[in-house]
Coordinates of C-alpha atoms in Angstrom, one line a residue:
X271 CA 3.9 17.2 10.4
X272 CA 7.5 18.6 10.0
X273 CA 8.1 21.7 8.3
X274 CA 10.4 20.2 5.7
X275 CA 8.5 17.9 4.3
X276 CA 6.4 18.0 1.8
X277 CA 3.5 16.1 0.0
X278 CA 2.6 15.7 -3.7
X279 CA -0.2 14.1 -4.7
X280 CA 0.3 12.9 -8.7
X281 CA -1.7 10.7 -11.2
X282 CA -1.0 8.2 -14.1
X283 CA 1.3 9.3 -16.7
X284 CA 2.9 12.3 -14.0
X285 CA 4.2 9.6 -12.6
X286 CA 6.6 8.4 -14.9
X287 CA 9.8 10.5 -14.0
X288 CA 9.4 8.8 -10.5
X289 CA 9.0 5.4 -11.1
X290 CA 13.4 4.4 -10.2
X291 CA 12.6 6.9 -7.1
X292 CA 9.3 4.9 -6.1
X293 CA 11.1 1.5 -7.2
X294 CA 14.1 2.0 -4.9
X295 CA 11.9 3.4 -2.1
X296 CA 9.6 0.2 -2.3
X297 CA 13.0 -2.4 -2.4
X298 CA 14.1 -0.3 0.4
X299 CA 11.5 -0.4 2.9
X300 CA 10.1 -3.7 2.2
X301 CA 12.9 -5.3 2.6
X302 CA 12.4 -4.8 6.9
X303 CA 10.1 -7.1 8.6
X304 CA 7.1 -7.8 8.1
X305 CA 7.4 -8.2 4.0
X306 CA 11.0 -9.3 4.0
X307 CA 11.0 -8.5 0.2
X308 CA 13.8 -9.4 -2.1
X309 CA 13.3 -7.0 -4.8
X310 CA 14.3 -6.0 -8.1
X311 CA 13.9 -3.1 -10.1
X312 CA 12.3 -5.0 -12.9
X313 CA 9.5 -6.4 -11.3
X314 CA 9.0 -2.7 -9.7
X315 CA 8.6 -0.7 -12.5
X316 CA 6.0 -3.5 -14.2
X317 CA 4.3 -3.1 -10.7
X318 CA 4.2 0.7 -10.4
X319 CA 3.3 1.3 -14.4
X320 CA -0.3 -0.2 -13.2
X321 CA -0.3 3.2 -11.5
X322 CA 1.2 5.2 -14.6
X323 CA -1.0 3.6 -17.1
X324 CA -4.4 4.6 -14.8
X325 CA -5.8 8.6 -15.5
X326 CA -7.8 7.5 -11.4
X327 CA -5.0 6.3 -9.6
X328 CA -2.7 8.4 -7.0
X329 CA 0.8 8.1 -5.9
X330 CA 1.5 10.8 -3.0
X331 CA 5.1 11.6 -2.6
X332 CA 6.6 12.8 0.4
X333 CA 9.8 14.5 -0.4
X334 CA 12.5 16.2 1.9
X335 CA 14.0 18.7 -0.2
X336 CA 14.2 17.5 -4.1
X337 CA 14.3 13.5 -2.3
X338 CA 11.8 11.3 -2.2
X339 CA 11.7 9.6 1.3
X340 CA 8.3 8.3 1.4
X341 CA 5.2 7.5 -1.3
X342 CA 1.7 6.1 -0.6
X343 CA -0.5 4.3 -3.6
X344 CA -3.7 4.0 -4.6
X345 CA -6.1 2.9 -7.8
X346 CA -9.6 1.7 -8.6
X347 CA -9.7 -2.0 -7.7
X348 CA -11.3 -2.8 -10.5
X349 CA -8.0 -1.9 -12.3
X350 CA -5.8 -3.9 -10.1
X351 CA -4.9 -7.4 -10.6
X352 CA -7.7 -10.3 -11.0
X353 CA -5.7 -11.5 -7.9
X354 CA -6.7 -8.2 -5.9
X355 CA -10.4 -8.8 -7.3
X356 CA -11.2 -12.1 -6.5
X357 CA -11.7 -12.0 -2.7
X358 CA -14.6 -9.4 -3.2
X359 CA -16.2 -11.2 -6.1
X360 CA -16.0 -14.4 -3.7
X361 CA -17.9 -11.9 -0.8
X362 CA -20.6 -10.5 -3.9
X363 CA -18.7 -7.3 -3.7
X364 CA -18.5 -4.9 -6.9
X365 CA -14.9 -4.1 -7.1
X366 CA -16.1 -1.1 -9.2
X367 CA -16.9 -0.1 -5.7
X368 CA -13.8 0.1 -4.1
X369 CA -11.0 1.9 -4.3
X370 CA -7.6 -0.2 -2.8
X371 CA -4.9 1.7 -1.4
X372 CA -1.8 0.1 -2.3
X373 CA 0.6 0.6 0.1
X374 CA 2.5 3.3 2.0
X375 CA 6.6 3.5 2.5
X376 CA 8.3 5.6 4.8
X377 CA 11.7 5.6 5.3
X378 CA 12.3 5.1 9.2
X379 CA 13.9 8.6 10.2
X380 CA 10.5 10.1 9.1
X381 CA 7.8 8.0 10.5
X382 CA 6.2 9.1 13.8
X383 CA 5.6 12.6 12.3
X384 CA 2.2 12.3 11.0
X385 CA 3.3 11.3 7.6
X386 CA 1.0 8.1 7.4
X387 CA -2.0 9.7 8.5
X388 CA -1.4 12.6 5.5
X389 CA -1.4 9.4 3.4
X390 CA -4.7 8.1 4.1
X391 CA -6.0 12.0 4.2
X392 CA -5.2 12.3 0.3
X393 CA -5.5 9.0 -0.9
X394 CA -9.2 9.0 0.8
X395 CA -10.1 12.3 -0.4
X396 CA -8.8 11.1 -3.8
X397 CA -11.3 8.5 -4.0
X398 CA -14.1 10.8 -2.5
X399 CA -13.3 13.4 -5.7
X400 CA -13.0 10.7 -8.2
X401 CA -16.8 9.2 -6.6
X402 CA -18.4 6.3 -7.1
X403 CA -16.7 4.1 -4.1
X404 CA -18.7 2.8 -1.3
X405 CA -15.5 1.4 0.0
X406 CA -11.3 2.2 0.6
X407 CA -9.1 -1.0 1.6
X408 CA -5.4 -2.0 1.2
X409 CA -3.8 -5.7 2.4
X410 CA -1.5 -6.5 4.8
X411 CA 0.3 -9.8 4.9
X412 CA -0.3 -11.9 7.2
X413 CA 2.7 -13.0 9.6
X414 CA 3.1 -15.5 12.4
X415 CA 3.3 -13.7 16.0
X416 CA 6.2 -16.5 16.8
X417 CA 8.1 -16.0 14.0
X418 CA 11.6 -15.9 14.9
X419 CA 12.5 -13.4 12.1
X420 CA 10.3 -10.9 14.0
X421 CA 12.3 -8.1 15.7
X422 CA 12.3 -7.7 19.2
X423 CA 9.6 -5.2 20.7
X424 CA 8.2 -4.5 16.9
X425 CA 5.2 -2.9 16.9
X426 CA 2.3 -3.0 13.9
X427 CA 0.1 -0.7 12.7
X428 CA -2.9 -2.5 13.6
X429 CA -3.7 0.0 16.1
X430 CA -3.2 2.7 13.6
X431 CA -5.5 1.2 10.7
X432 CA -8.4 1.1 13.7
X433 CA -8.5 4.3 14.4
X434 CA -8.5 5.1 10.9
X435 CA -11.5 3.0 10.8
X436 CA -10.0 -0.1 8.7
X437 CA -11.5 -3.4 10.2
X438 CA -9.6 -6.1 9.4
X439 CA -11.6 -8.8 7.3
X440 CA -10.6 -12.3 8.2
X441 CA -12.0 -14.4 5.2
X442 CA -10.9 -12.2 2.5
X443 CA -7.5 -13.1 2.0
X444 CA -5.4 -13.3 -0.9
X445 CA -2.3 -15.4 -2.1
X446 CA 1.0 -13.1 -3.5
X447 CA 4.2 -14.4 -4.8
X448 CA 7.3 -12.4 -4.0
X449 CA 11.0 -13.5 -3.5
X450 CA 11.6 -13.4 0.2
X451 CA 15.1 -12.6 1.8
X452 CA 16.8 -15.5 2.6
X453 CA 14.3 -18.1 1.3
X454 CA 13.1 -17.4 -2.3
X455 CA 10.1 -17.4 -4.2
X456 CA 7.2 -18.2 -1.3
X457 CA 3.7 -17.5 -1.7
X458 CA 2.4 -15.2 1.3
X459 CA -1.2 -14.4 2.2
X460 CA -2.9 -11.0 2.4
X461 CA -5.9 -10.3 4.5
X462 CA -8.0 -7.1 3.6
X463 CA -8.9 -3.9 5.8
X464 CA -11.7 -2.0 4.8
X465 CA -13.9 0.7 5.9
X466 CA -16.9 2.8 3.9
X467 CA -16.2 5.6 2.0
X468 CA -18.2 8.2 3.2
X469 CA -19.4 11.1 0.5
X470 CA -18.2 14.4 0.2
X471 CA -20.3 16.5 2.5

């Protein structure tokens, strides 16, 4: 990983002089393919305060100096939205029993440095410390391959989550309303990766 930038790893209320930095970052990034997300500041900081509010949860921030130019979330699932839940309940999973990485945001000029496995590394090892998980996931939404909106010669991460060891789950999928650029309020699904958490050695 480069030499400038470093990671921080905070939890609940630690995270509260971040939250503009994390809402920005997330409006930012999200607004590229494949999320196309409209966002506004409002609906971020209700979002993110989930992650203040929780003593379990982790944000990791990846700064370049003093600026924050990437972050990486995670919780308990069980503290997440019903939304989140209700996929597992449907498969007679325990969400007690996992632990759902919310998402990770890079700004471009740093990815391809390592960054998004040092994500995984700490939120994983997070939930290993906190114990109790026999699982880690996250959702990714779920996009048409013909899409016209899709930029030439993009590449997902698909590959990436694999050799993590995420599987992709095909009939756990849930439904998330966000305003999309250019179209407005749609409802887009989510399928779920997962893999088991392994315990500390």
């Amino acid at each position: 990983m480069h030499a400038a930038i470093s990671l921080e790893s905070l939890s609940g209320a630690a995270l509260r002089p971040h939250l503009d930095a994390l809402a920005a970052l997330r409006i930012a990034v999200f607004r590229d393919w494949p999320y196309l997300y409209d966002g506004d500041v409002a609906y971020e900081r209700e979002y993110l305060e989930a992650y203040a509010r929780s003593p379990r949860s982790v944000v990791v921030l990846a700064r370049d100096g003093e600026a924050v130019v990437g972050a990486s979330t995670g919780l308990p699932l069980a503290e997440d939205g019903a939304e989140f839940q209700a996929p597992w309940r449907a498969c007679g999973i325990d969400p007690a029993t996992v632990f759902y990485c919310g998402e990770s945001v890079l700004l471009p000029a740093y990815r391809g440095r390592g960054i998004g496995h040092a994500f995984f590394d700490a939120r994983e090892a997070h939930a290993r410390a906190l114990g109790g998980f026999a699982w880690c996931a996250f959702a990714a939404v779920d996009r048409d391959d013909g899409d016209p909106r899709r930029p030439p010669g993009h590449r997902g991460n698909e590959a990436f989550w694999g050799k993590r060891g995420y599987v992709r789950q095909p009939g756990m999928t849930m439904q998330l309303h966000w305003n999309e650029v250019g179209v407005g309020d749609v409802v887009h699904p989510l399928t779920f990766w997962l893999r088991p958490l392994e315990a500390v050695a």
